[in-house]
PDB file of C-alpha atoms in Angstrom:
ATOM      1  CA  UNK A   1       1.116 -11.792   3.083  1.00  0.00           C
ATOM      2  CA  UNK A   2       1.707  -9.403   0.301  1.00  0.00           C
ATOM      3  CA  UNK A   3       5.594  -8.712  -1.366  1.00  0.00           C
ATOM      4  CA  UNK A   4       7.122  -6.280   0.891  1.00  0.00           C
ATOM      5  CA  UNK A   5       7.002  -3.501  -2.322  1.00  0.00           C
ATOM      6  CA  UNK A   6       2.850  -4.019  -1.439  1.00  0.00           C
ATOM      7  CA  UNK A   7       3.529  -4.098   2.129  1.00  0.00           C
ATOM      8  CA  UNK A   8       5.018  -0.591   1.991  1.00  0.00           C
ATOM      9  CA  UNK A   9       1.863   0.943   0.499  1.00  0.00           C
ATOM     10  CA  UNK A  10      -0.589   0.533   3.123  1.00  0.00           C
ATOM     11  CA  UNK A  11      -0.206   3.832   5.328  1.00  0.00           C
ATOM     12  CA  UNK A  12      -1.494   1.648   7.963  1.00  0.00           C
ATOM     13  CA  UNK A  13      -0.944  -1.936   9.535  1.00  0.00           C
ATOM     14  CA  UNK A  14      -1.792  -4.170  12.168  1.00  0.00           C
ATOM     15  CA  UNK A  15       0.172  -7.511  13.353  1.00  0.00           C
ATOM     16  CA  UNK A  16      -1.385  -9.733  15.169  1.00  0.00           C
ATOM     17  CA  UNK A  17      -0.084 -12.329  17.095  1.00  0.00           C
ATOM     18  CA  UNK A  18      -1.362 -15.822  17.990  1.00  0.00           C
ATOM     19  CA  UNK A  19      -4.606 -15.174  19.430  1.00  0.00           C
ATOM     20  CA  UNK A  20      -5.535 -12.361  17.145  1.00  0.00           C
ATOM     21  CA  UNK A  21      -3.697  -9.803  19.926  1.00  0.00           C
ATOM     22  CA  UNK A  22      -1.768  -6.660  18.321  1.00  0.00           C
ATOM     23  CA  UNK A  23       1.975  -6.752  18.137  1.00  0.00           C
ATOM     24  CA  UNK A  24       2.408  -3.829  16.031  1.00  0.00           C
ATOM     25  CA  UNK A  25      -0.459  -0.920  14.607  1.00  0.00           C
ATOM     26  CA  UNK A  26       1.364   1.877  12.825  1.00  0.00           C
ATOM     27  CA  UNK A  27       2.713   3.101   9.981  1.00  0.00           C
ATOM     28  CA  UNK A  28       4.316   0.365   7.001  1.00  0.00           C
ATOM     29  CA  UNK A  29       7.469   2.189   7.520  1.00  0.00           C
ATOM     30  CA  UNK A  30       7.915   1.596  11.001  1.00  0.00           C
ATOM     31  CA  UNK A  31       7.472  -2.039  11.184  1.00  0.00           C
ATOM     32  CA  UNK A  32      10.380  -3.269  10.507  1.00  0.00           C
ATOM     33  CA  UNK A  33      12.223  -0.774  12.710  1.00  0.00           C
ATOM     34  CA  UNK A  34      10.131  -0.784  15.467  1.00  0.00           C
ATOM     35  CA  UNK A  35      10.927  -5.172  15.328  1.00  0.00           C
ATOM     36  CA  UNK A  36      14.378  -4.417  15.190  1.00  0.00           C
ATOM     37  CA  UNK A  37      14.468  -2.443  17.980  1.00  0.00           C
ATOM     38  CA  UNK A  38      12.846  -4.967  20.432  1.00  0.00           C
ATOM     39  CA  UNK A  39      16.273  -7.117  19.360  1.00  0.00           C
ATOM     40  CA  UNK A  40      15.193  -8.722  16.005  1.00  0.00           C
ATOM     41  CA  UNK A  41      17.612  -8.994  13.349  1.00  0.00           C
ATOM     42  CA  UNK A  42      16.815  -9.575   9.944  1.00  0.00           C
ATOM     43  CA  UNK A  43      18.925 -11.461   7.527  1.00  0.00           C
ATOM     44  CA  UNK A  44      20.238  -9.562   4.449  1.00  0.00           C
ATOM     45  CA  UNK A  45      18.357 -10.037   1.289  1.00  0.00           C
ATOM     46  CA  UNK A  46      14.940 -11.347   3.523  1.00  0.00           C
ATOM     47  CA  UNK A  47      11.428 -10.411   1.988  1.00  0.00           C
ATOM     48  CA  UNK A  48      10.495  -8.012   5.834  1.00  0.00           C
ATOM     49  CA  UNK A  49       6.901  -9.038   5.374  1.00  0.00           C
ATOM     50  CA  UNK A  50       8.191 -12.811   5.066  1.00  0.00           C
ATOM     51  CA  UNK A  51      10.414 -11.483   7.974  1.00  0.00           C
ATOM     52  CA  UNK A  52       7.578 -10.191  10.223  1.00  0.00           C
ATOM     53  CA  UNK A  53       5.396 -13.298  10.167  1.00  0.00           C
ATOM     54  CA  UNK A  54       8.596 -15.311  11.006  1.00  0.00           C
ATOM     55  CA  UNK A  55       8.524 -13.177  14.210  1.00  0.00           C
ATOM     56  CA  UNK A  56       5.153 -13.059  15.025  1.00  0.00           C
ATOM     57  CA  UNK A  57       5.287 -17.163  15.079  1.00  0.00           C
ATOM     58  CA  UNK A  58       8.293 -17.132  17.197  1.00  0.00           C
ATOM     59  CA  UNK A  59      10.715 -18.272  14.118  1.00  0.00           C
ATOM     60  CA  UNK A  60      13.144 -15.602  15.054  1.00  0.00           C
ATOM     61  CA  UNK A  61      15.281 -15.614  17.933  1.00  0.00           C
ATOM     62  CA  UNK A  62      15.423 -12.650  19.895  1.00  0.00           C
ATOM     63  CA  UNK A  63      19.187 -10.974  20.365  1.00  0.00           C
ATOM     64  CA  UNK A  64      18.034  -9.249  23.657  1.00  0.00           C
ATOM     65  CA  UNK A  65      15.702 -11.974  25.227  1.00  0.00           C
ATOM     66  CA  UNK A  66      16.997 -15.428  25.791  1.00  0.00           C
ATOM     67  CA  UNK A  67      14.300 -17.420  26.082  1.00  0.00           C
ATOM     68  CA  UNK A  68      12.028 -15.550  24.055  1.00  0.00           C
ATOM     69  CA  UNK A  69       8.192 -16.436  23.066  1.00  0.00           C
ATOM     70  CA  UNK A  70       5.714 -15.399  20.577  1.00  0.00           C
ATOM     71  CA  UNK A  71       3.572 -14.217  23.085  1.00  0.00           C
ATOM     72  CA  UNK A  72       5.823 -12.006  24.988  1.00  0.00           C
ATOM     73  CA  UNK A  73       5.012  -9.524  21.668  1.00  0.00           C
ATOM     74  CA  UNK A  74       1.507  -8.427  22.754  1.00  0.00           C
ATOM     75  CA  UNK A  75       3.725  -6.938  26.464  1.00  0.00           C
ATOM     76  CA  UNK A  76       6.196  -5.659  24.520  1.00  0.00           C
ATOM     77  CA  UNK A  77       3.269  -3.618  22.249  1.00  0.00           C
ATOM     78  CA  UNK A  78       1.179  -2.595  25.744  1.00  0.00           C
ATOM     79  CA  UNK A  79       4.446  -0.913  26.889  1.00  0.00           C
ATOM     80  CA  UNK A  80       5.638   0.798  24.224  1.00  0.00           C
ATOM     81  CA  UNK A  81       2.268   2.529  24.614  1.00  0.00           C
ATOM     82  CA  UNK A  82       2.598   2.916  28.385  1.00  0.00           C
ATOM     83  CA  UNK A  83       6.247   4.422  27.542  1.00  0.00           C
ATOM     84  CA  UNK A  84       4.867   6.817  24.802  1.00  0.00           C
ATOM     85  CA  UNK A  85       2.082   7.966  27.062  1.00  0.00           C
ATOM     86  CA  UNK A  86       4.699   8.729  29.696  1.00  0.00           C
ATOM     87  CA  UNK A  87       6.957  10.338  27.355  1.00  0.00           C
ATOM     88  CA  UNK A  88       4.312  12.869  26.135  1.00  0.00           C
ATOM     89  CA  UNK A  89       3.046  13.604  29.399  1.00  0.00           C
ATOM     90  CA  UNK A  90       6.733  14.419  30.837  1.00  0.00           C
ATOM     91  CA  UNK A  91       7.175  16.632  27.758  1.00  0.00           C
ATOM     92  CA  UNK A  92       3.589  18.314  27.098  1.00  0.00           C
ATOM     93  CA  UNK A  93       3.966  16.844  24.062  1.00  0.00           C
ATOM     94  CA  UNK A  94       0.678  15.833  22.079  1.00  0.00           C
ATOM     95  CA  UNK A  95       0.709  12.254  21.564  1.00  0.00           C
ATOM     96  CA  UNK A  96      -1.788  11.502  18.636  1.00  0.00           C
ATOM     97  CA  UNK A  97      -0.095   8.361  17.050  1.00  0.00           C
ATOM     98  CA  UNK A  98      -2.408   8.780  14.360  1.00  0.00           C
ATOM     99  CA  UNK A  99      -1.146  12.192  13.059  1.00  0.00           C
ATOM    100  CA  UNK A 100       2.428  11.329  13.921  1.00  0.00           C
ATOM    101  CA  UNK A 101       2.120   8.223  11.280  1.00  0.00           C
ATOM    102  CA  UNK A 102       0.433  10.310   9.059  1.00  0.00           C
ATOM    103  CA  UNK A 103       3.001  12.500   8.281  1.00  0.00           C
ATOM    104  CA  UNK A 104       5.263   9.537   7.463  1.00  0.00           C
ATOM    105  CA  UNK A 105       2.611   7.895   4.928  1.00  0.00           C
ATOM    106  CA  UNK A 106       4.909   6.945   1.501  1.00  0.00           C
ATOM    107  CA  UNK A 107       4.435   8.791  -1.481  1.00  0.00           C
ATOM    108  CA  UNK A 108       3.824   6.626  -4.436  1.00  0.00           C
ATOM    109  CA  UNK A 109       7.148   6.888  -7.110  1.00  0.00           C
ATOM    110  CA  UNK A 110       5.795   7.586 -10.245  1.00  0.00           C
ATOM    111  CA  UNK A 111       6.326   3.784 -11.469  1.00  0.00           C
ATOM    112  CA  UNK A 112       4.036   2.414  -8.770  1.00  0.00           C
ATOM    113  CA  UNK A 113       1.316   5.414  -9.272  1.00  0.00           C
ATOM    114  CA  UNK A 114       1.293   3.929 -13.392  1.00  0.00           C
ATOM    115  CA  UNK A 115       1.318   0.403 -11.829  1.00  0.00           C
ATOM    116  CA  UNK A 116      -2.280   1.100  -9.999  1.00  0.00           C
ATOM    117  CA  UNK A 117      -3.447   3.497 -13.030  1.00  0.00           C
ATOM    118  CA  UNK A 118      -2.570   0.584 -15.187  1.00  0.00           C
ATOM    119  CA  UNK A 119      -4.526  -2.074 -12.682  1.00  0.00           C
ATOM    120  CA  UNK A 120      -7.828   0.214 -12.276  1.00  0.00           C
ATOM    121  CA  UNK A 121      -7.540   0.926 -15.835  1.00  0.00           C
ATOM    122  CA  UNK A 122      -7.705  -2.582 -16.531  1.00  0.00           C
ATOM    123  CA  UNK A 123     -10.103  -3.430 -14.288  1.00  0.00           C
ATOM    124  CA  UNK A 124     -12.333  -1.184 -15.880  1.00  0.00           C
ATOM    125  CA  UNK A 125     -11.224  -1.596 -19.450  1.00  0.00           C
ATOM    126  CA  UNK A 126     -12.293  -5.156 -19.089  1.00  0.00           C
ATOM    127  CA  UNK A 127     -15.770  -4.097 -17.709  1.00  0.00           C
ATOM    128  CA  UNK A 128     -15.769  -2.222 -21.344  1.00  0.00           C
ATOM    129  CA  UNK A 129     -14.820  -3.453 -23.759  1.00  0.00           C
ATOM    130  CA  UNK A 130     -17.150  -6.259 -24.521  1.00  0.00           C
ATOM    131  CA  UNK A 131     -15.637  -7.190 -27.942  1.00  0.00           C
ATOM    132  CA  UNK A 132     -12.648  -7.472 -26.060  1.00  0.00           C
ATOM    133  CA  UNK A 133     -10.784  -5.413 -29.616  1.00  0.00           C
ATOM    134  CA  UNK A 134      -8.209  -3.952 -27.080  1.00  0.00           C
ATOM    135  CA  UNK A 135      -9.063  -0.471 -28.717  1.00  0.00           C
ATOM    136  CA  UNK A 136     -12.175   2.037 -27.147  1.00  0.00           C
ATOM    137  CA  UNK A 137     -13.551   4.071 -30.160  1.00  0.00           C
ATOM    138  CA  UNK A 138     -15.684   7.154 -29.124  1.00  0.00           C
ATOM    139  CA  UNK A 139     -18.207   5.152 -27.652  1.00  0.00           C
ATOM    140  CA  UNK A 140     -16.525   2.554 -25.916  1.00  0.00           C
ATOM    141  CA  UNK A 141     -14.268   5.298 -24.312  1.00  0.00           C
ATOM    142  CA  UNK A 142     -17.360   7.795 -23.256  1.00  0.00           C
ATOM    143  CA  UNK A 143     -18.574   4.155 -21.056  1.00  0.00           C
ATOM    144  CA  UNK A 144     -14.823   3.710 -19.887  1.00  0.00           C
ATOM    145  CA  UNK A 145     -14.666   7.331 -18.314  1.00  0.00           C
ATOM    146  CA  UNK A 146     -18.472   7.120 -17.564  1.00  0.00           C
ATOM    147  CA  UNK A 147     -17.464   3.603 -15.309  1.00  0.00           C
ATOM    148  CA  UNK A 148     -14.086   4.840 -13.657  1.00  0.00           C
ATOM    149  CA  UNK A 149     -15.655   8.611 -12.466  1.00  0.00           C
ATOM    150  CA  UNK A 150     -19.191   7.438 -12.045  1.00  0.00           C
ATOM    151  CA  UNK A 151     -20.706  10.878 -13.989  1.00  0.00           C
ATOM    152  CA  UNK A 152     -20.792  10.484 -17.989  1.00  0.00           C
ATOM    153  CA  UNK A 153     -18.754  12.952 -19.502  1.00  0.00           C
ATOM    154  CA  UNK A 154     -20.150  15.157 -22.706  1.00  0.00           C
ATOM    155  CA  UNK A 155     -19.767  13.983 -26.056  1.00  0.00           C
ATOM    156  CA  UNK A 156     -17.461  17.485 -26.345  1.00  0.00           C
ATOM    157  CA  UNK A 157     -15.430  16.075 -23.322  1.00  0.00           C
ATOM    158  CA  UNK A 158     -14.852  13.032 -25.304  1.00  0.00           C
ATOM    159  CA  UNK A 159     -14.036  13.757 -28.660  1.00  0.00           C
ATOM    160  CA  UNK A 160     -11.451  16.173 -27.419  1.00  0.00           C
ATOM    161  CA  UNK A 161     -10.056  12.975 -25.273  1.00  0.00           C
ATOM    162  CA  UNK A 162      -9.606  10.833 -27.978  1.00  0.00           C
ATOM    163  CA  UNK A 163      -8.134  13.641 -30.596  1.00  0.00           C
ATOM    164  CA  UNK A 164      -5.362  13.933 -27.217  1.00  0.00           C
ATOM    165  CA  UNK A 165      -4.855  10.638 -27.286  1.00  0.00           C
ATOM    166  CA  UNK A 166      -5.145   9.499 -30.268  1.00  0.00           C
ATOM    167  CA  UNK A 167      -4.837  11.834 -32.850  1.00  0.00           C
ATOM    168  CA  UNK A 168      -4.673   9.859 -36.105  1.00  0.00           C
ATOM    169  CA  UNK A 169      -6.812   7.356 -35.047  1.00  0.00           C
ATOM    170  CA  UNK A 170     -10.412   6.790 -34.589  1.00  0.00           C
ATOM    171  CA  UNK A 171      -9.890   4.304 -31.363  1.00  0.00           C
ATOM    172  CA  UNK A 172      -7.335   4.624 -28.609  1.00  0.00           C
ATOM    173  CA  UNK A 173      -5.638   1.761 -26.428  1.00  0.00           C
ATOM    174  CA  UNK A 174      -4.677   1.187 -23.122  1.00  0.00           C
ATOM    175  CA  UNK A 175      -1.453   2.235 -23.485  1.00  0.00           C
ATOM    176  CA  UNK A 176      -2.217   5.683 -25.720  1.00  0.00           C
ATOM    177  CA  UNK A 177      -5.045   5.921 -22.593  1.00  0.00           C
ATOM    178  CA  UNK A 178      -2.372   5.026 -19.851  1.00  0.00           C
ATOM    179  CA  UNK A 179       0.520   7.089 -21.568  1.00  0.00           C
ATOM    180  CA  UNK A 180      -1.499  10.305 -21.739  1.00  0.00           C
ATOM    181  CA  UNK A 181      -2.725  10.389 -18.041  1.00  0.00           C
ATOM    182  CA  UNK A 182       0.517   9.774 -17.145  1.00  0.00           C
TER     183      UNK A 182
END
């Protein structure tokens, strides 16, 4: 399982228990609330995705069910649906799951939105550069933006790029390339 920082940036997850059953399908946010809630209490200082597979194998005792079992999770899932669906029909209230969790999706800080630039950027730096120089001149960089937007940009597009980015230089590097997009 991925750190919980990871974890968080999946809009969407499913749990499954032993025997590939769901336990939990929802938003990354909710997880560990929704657990918590059904009388699991996570230690201070635990890694929740560490946390959540320590439930799902029955690891963690339950504060509200004595004798509990892993497999009592796929019941408690089925009726939180069953309650939901009640809920909304008592109320009138529309009860599409998938827009409700949508609207609680996490926004990416700007540190983790460089993070992934950085990764993809790398990803497709190393596709590139084939000396492996750690610099794109005008070239290299036209192939770099040609790879990560799948269209090849004009040689106008690119000069004016690299004078951005690099404006004494005649080669720019991933940080000059990272720096300016971000």
């Amino acid at each position: 399982q991925p750190r919980y920082s990871l974890f968080t940036l999946f809009d969407e997850v499913l749990l499954l228990g032993k025997g590939g059953e769901t336990v939990f399908l929802g938003s990354s946010l909710d997880a560990k609330s929704y657990f918590e809630n059904l009388g699991f209490e996570m230690p201070k200082n635990e890694n929740p995705a560490d946390w959540f597979m320590d439930v799902l194998s029955g690891e963690v005792s339950n504060t509200r069910i004595n004798n509990f079992k892993p497999d009592m999770l796929f019941e408690m899932w089925r009726r939180r649906h069953e309650n939901e669906d009640l809920e909304a029909a008592a109320t009138g209230s529309s009860n599409n799951r998938l827009l409700r969790s949508a609207t609680k999706s996490r926004q990416l800080s700007p540190e983790e939105d460089k993070a992934i630039l950085w990764k993809n950027l790398q990803e497709g730096w190393d596709a590139v550069d084939t000396n492996k120089d750690g610099v794109m001149d005008t070239e290299e960089l036209k192939e770099l933006l040609a790879h990560c937007a799948a269209m090849v940009p004009t040689d106008e597009v690119v000069k004016e790029l690299m004078e951005r980015m690099a404006p004494d230089s005649q080669a720019v590097t991933k940080r000059q390339f990272v720096d300016y997009l971000s």
